[in-house]
Amino acid sequence: MQEEIEHKTVNFAISTVKLSARTLLKGAQFFLRQYDKSASQGKQSMKRLIRQNRGVTNLEIEKTGIKDFDRYAKRYHIDYAIQKDLSCTPPRFLIFFKAQDADALNAAFKEYSAAVLNKAERPSVLTKLHDLAQVIANLPDKVRHKEEERGL
């Protein structure tokens, strides 16, 4: 956790005797370059993804799986942007990613689709609970009823 915080932190320090506008401008430009280097992984805006000049390809995904896909994309360090295509009904979601990430994206989608299939095959917890409640209700009454003995 601490390592992530240190990785995301950027120090901005200018040491000079007399602070001029030119020095301040150079410092700000340096800061922006450092920010662009550190913030160019994972989910991004379309503009930032295209600005990397590495070629962009796309893939279609269902709306329900966007958050689930994000976890696998982080694992494989894929830079991507999600766009909503409103030209059809229901709207489609397109994932744009860098062309060099194609192999990593295929591996991530293979793992993601396997997880989705496993999730669909698993029975729901509520169904299991309901079935167990019915089994317990059908069991013969084995509860002992303790009666109080009174000594006269």
PDB file of C-alpha atoms in Angstrom:
ATOM      1  CA  MET A   1       0.000   0.000   0.000  1.00  0.00           C
ATOM      2  CA  GLN A   2       2.766   2.404   0.958  1.00  0.00           C
ATOM      3  CA  GLU A   3       4.609   1.586  -2.256  1.00  0.00           C
ATOM      4  CA  GLU A   4       1.549   2.510  -4.346  1.00  0.00           C
ATOM      5  CA  ILE A   5       1.250   5.838  -2.554  1.00  0.00           C
ATOM      6  CA  GLU A   6       4.922   6.582  -3.128  1.00  0.00           C
ATOM      7  CA  HIS A   7       4.586   5.577  -6.760  1.00  0.00           C
ATOM      8  CA  LYS A   8       1.651   7.912  -7.328  1.00  0.00           C
ATOM      9  CA  THR A   9       3.258  10.841  -5.521  1.00  0.00           C
ATOM     10  CA  VAL A  10       5.187  13.370  -7.605  1.00  0.00           C
ATOM     11  CA  ASN A  11       7.452  15.859  -5.922  1.00  0.00           C
ATOM     12  CA  PHE A  12       7.582  19.328  -7.402  1.00  0.00           C
ATOM     13  CA  ALA A  13      10.494  21.434  -6.197  1.00  0.00           C
ATOM     14  CA  ILE A  14      12.301  24.365  -7.789  1.00  0.00           C
ATOM     15  CA  SER A  15      15.441  25.635  -6.134  1.00  0.00           C
ATOM     16  CA  THR A  16      16.379  29.096  -7.270  1.00  0.00           C
ATOM     17  CA  VAL A  17      17.467  32.362  -5.778  1.00  0.00           C
ATOM     18  CA  LYS A  18      15.119  34.508  -7.810  1.00  0.00           C
ATOM     19  CA  LEU A  19      11.885  32.965  -9.050  1.00  0.00           C
ATOM     20  CA  SER A  20      11.094  34.137 -12.550  1.00  0.00           C
ATOM     21  CA  ALA A  21       8.231  33.320 -14.885  1.00  0.00           C
ATOM     22  CA  ARG A  22      10.535  31.294 -17.124  1.00  0.00           C
ATOM     23  CA  THR A  23      11.701  29.145 -14.199  1.00  0.00           C
ATOM     24  CA  LEU A  24       8.143  28.602 -13.072  1.00  0.00           C
ATOM     25  CA  LEU A  25       7.092  27.631 -16.627  1.00  0.00           C
ATOM     26  CA  LYS A  26       9.933  25.114 -16.949  1.00  0.00           C
ATOM     27  CA  GLY A  27       9.023  23.619 -13.580  1.00  0.00           C
ATOM     28  CA  ALA A  28       5.358  23.288 -14.574  1.00  0.00           C
ATOM     29  CA  GLN A  29       6.309  21.636 -17.885  1.00  0.00           C
ATOM     30  CA  PHE A  30       8.531  19.166 -16.046  1.00  0.00           C
ATOM     31  CA  PHE A  31       5.687  18.394 -13.641  1.00  0.00           C
ATOM     32  CA  LEU A  32       3.266  17.724 -16.516  1.00  0.00           C
ATOM     33  CA  ARG A  33       5.763  15.403 -18.231  1.00  0.00           C
ATOM     34  CA  GLN A  34       6.189  13.426 -15.021  1.00  0.00           C
ATOM     35  CA  TYR A  35       2.415  13.273 -14.532  1.00  0.00           C
ATOM     36  CA  ASP A  36       1.882  11.934 -18.064  1.00  0.00           C
ATOM     37  CA  LYS A  37       4.448   9.197 -17.474  1.00  0.00           C
ATOM     38  CA  SER A  38       2.877   8.034 -14.223  1.00  0.00           C
ATOM     39  CA  ALA A  39      -0.790   8.281 -15.231  1.00  0.00           C
ATOM     40  CA  SER A  40      -0.656   6.384 -18.512  1.00  0.00           C
ATOM     41  CA  GLN A  41      -1.696   2.925 -17.337  1.00  0.00           C
ATOM     42  CA  GLY A  42      -5.110   1.321 -17.000  1.00  0.00           C
ATOM     43  CA  LYS A  43      -8.396   3.004 -17.795  1.00  0.00           C
ATOM     44  CA  GLN A  44      -7.906   6.310 -19.609  1.00  0.00           C
ATOM     45  CA  SER A  45      -9.756   8.817 -21.677  1.00  0.00           C
ATOM     46  CA  MET A  46      -9.863   8.261 -25.410  1.00  0.00           C
ATOM     47  CA  LYS A  47      -7.847  11.423 -25.979  1.00  0.00           C
ATOM     48  CA  ARG A  48      -4.999  10.281 -23.707  1.00  0.00           C
ATOM     49  CA  LEU A  49      -4.926   6.818 -25.323  1.00  0.00           C
ATOM     50  CA  ILE A  50      -4.700   8.224 -28.844  1.00  0.00           C
ATOM     51  CA  ARG A  51      -2.033  10.730 -27.758  1.00  0.00           C
ATOM     52  CA  GLN A  52       0.367   7.836 -27.093  1.00  0.00           C
ATOM     53  CA  ASN A  53       0.691   7.291 -30.903  1.00  0.00           C
ATOM     54  CA  ARG A  54       0.891   3.497 -30.802  1.00  0.00           C
ATOM     55  CA  GLY A  55      -2.162   2.572 -32.862  1.00  0.00           C
ATOM     56  CA  VAL A  56      -5.568   1.856 -31.368  1.00  0.00           C
ATOM     57  CA  THR A  57      -7.843  -1.145 -31.951  1.00  0.00           C
ATOM     58  CA  ASN A  58     -11.227  -1.924 -30.446  1.00  0.00           C
ATOM     59  CA  LEU A  59     -13.315  -4.782 -29.081  1.00  0.00           C
ATOM     60  CA  GLU A  60     -16.970  -5.003 -28.044  1.00  0.00           C
ATOM     61  CA  ILE A  61     -18.055  -5.919 -24.500  1.00  0.00           C
ATOM     62  CA  GLU A  62     -21.391  -6.184 -22.699  1.00  0.00           C
ATOM     63  CA  LYS A  63     -22.347  -3.454 -20.274  1.00  0.00           C
ATOM     64  CA  THR A  64     -22.655  -5.853 -17.377  1.00  0.00           C
ATOM     65  CA  GLY A  65     -19.030  -6.929 -17.550  1.00  0.00           C
ATOM     66  CA  ILE A  66     -17.206  -3.615 -17.614  1.00  0.00           C
ATOM     67  CA  LYS A  67     -16.255  -3.511 -13.930  1.00  0.00           C
ATOM     68  CA  ASP A  68     -15.308  -7.177 -13.940  1.00  0.00           C
ATOM     69  CA  PHE A  69     -13.084  -6.670 -16.979  1.00  0.00           C
ATOM     70  CA  ASP A  70     -11.307  -3.780 -15.247  1.00  0.00           C
ATOM     71  CA  ARG A  71      -9.816  -6.147 -12.662  1.00  0.00           C
ATOM     72  CA  TYR A  72      -8.276  -8.374 -15.356  1.00  0.00           C
ATOM     73  CA  ALA A  73      -7.031  -5.380 -17.364  1.00  0.00           C
ATOM     74  CA  LYS A  74      -5.148  -4.084 -14.318  1.00  0.00           C
ATOM     75  CA  ARG A  75      -3.597  -7.505 -13.790  1.00  0.00           C
ATOM     76  CA  TYR A  76      -2.214  -7.520 -17.353  1.00  0.00           C
ATOM     77  CA  HIS A  77      -1.283  -3.776 -17.391  1.00  0.00           C
ATOM     78  CA  ILE A  78      -3.517  -2.955 -20.357  1.00  0.00           C
ATOM     79  CA  ASP A  79      -4.101   0.674 -21.320  1.00  0.00           C
ATOM     80  CA  TYR A  80      -7.679   1.040 -22.523  1.00  0.00           C
ATOM     81  CA  ALA A  81     -10.581   3.453 -22.972  1.00  0.00           C
ATOM     82  CA  ILE A  82     -14.283   2.633 -22.968  1.00  0.00           C
ATOM     83  CA  GLN A  83     -16.664   4.326 -25.397  1.00  0.00           C
ATOM     84  CA  LYS A  84     -20.440   3.977 -25.523  1.00  0.00           C
ATOM     85  CA  ASP A  85     -21.855   3.573 -29.043  1.00  0.00           C
ATOM     86  CA  LEU A  86     -25.370   5.049 -29.061  1.00  0.00           C
ATOM     87  CA  SER A  87     -26.024   4.404 -32.767  1.00  0.00           C
ATOM     88  CA  CYS A  88     -27.825   1.117 -32.045  1.00  0.00           C
ATOM     89  CA  THR A  89     -30.388  -0.049 -29.517  1.00  0.00           C
ATOM     90  CA  PRO A  90     -29.370  -1.221 -26.918  1.00  0.00           C
ATOM     91  CA  PRO A  91     -26.129   0.755 -26.896  1.00  0.00           C
ATOM     92  CA  ARG A  92     -22.843  -1.114 -27.372  1.00  0.00           C
ATOM     93  CA  PHE A  93     -19.704  -0.582 -25.346  1.00  0.00           C
ATOM     94  CA  LEU A  94     -16.404  -0.608 -27.197  1.00  0.00           C
ATOM     95  CA  ILE A  95     -13.036  -1.059 -25.537  1.00  0.00           C
ATOM     96  CA  PHE A  96     -10.212   0.705 -27.329  1.00  0.00           C
ATOM     97  CA  PHE A  97      -6.700  -0.440 -26.521  1.00  0.00           C
ATOM     98  CA  LYS A  98      -3.190  -0.014 -27.880  1.00  0.00           C
ATOM     99  CA  ALA A  99      -2.249  -2.394 -30.677  1.00  0.00           C
ATOM    100  CA  GLN A 100       0.878  -3.533 -28.813  1.00  0.00           C
ATOM    101  CA  ASP A 101      -1.362  -4.782 -25.967  1.00  0.00           C
ATOM    102  CA  ALA A 102      -3.174  -7.293 -28.219  1.00  0.00           C
ATOM    103  CA  ASP A 103      -1.548 -10.411 -26.728  1.00  0.00           C
ATOM    104  CA  ALA A 104      -2.070  -9.199 -23.177  1.00  0.00           C
ATOM    105  CA  LEU A 105      -5.674  -8.318 -24.015  1.00  0.00           C
ATOM    106  CA  ASN A 106      -6.304 -11.791 -25.452  1.00  0.00           C
ATOM    107  CA  ALA A 107      -4.943 -13.370 -22.276  1.00  0.00           C
ATOM    108  CA  ALA A 108      -7.026 -11.040 -20.099  1.00  0.00           C
ATOM    109  CA  PHE A 109     -10.197 -11.757 -22.093  1.00  0.00           C
ATOM    110  CA  LYS A 110      -9.548 -15.498 -21.951  1.00  0.00           C
ATOM    111  CA  GLU A 111      -9.261 -15.335 -18.169  1.00  0.00           C
ATOM    112  CA  TYR A 112     -12.255 -12.963 -17.935  1.00  0.00           C
ATOM    113  CA  SER A 113     -14.488 -15.193 -20.093  1.00  0.00           C
ATOM    114  CA  ALA A 114     -13.495 -18.290 -18.075  1.00  0.00           C
ATOM    115  CA  ALA A 115     -14.454 -16.460 -14.879  1.00  0.00           C
ATOM    116  CA  VAL A 116     -17.802 -15.391 -16.370  1.00  0.00           C
ATOM    117  CA  LEU A 117     -18.580 -18.968 -17.453  1.00  0.00           C
ATOM    118  CA  ASN A 118     -17.670 -20.326 -14.022  1.00  0.00           C
ATOM    119  CA  LYS A 119     -19.870 -17.692 -12.413  1.00  0.00           C
ATOM    120  CA  ALA A 120     -22.813 -18.670 -14.627  1.00  0.00           C
ATOM    121  CA  GLU A 121     -22.414 -22.371 -13.763  1.00  0.00           C
ATOM    122  CA  ARG A 122     -22.351 -21.821 -10.006  1.00  0.00           C
ATOM    123  CA  PRO A 123     -25.745 -22.011  -8.315  1.00  0.00           C
ATOM    124  CA  SER A 124     -26.831 -18.978  -6.400  1.00  0.00           C
ATOM    125  CA  VAL A 125     -26.340 -18.863  -2.650  1.00  0.00           C
ATOM    126  CA  LEU A 126     -29.981 -17.927  -2.110  1.00  0.00           C
ATOM    127  CA  THR A 127     -31.128 -21.004  -4.029  1.00  0.00           C
ATOM    128  CA  LYS A 128     -28.872 -23.223  -1.917  1.00  0.00           C
ATOM    129  CA  LEU A 129     -30.176 -21.604   1.258  1.00  0.00           C
ATOM    130  CA  HIS A 130     -33.799 -22.092   0.166  1.00  0.00           C
ATOM    131  CA  ASP A 131     -33.159 -25.774  -0.640  1.00  0.00           C
ATOM    132  CA  LEU A 132     -31.492 -26.359   2.730  1.00  0.00           C
ATOM    133  CA  ALA A 133     -34.393 -24.657   4.525  1.00  0.00           C
ATOM    134  CA  GLN A 134     -36.831 -27.028   2.803  1.00  0.00           C
ATOM    135  CA  VAL A 135     -34.732 -30.081   3.721  1.00  0.00           C
ATOM    136  CA  ILE A 136     -34.621 -29.000   7.352  1.00  0.00           C
ATOM    137  CA  ALA A 137     -38.377 -28.381   7.358  1.00  0.00           C
ATOM    138  CA  ASN A 138     -38.991 -31.940   6.083  1.00  0.00           C
ATOM    139  CA  LEU A 139     -36.881 -33.624   8.777  1.00  0.00           C
ATOM    140  CA  PRO A 140     -38.806 -35.503  11.466  1.00  0.00           C
ATOM    141  CA  ASP A 141     -39.120 -33.725  14.774  1.00  0.00           C
ATOM    142  CA  LYS A 142     -36.122 -34.824  16.825  1.00  0.00           C
ATOM    143  CA  VAL A 143     -36.246 -32.054  19.345  1.00  0.00           C
ATOM    144  CA  ARG A 144     -36.585 -33.262  22.914  1.00  0.00           C
ATOM    145  CA  HIS A 145     -39.096 -31.493  24.959  1.00  0.00           C
ATOM    146  CA  LYS A 146     -37.844 -31.160  28.473  1.00  0.00           C
ATOM    147  CA  GLU A 147     -40.472 -31.174  31.087  1.00  0.00           C
ATOM    148  CA  GLU A 148     -40.000 -29.875  34.524  1.00  0.00           C
ATOM    149  CA  GLU A 149     -40.236 -32.413  37.295  1.00  0.00           C
ATOM    150  CA  ARG A 150     -41.731 -31.137  40.442  1.00  0.00           C
ATOM    151  CA  GLY A 151     -41.057 -32.774  43.677  1.00  0.00           C
ATOM    152  CA  LEU A 152     -44.076 -32.906  45.959  1.00  0.00           C
TER     153      LEU A 152
END
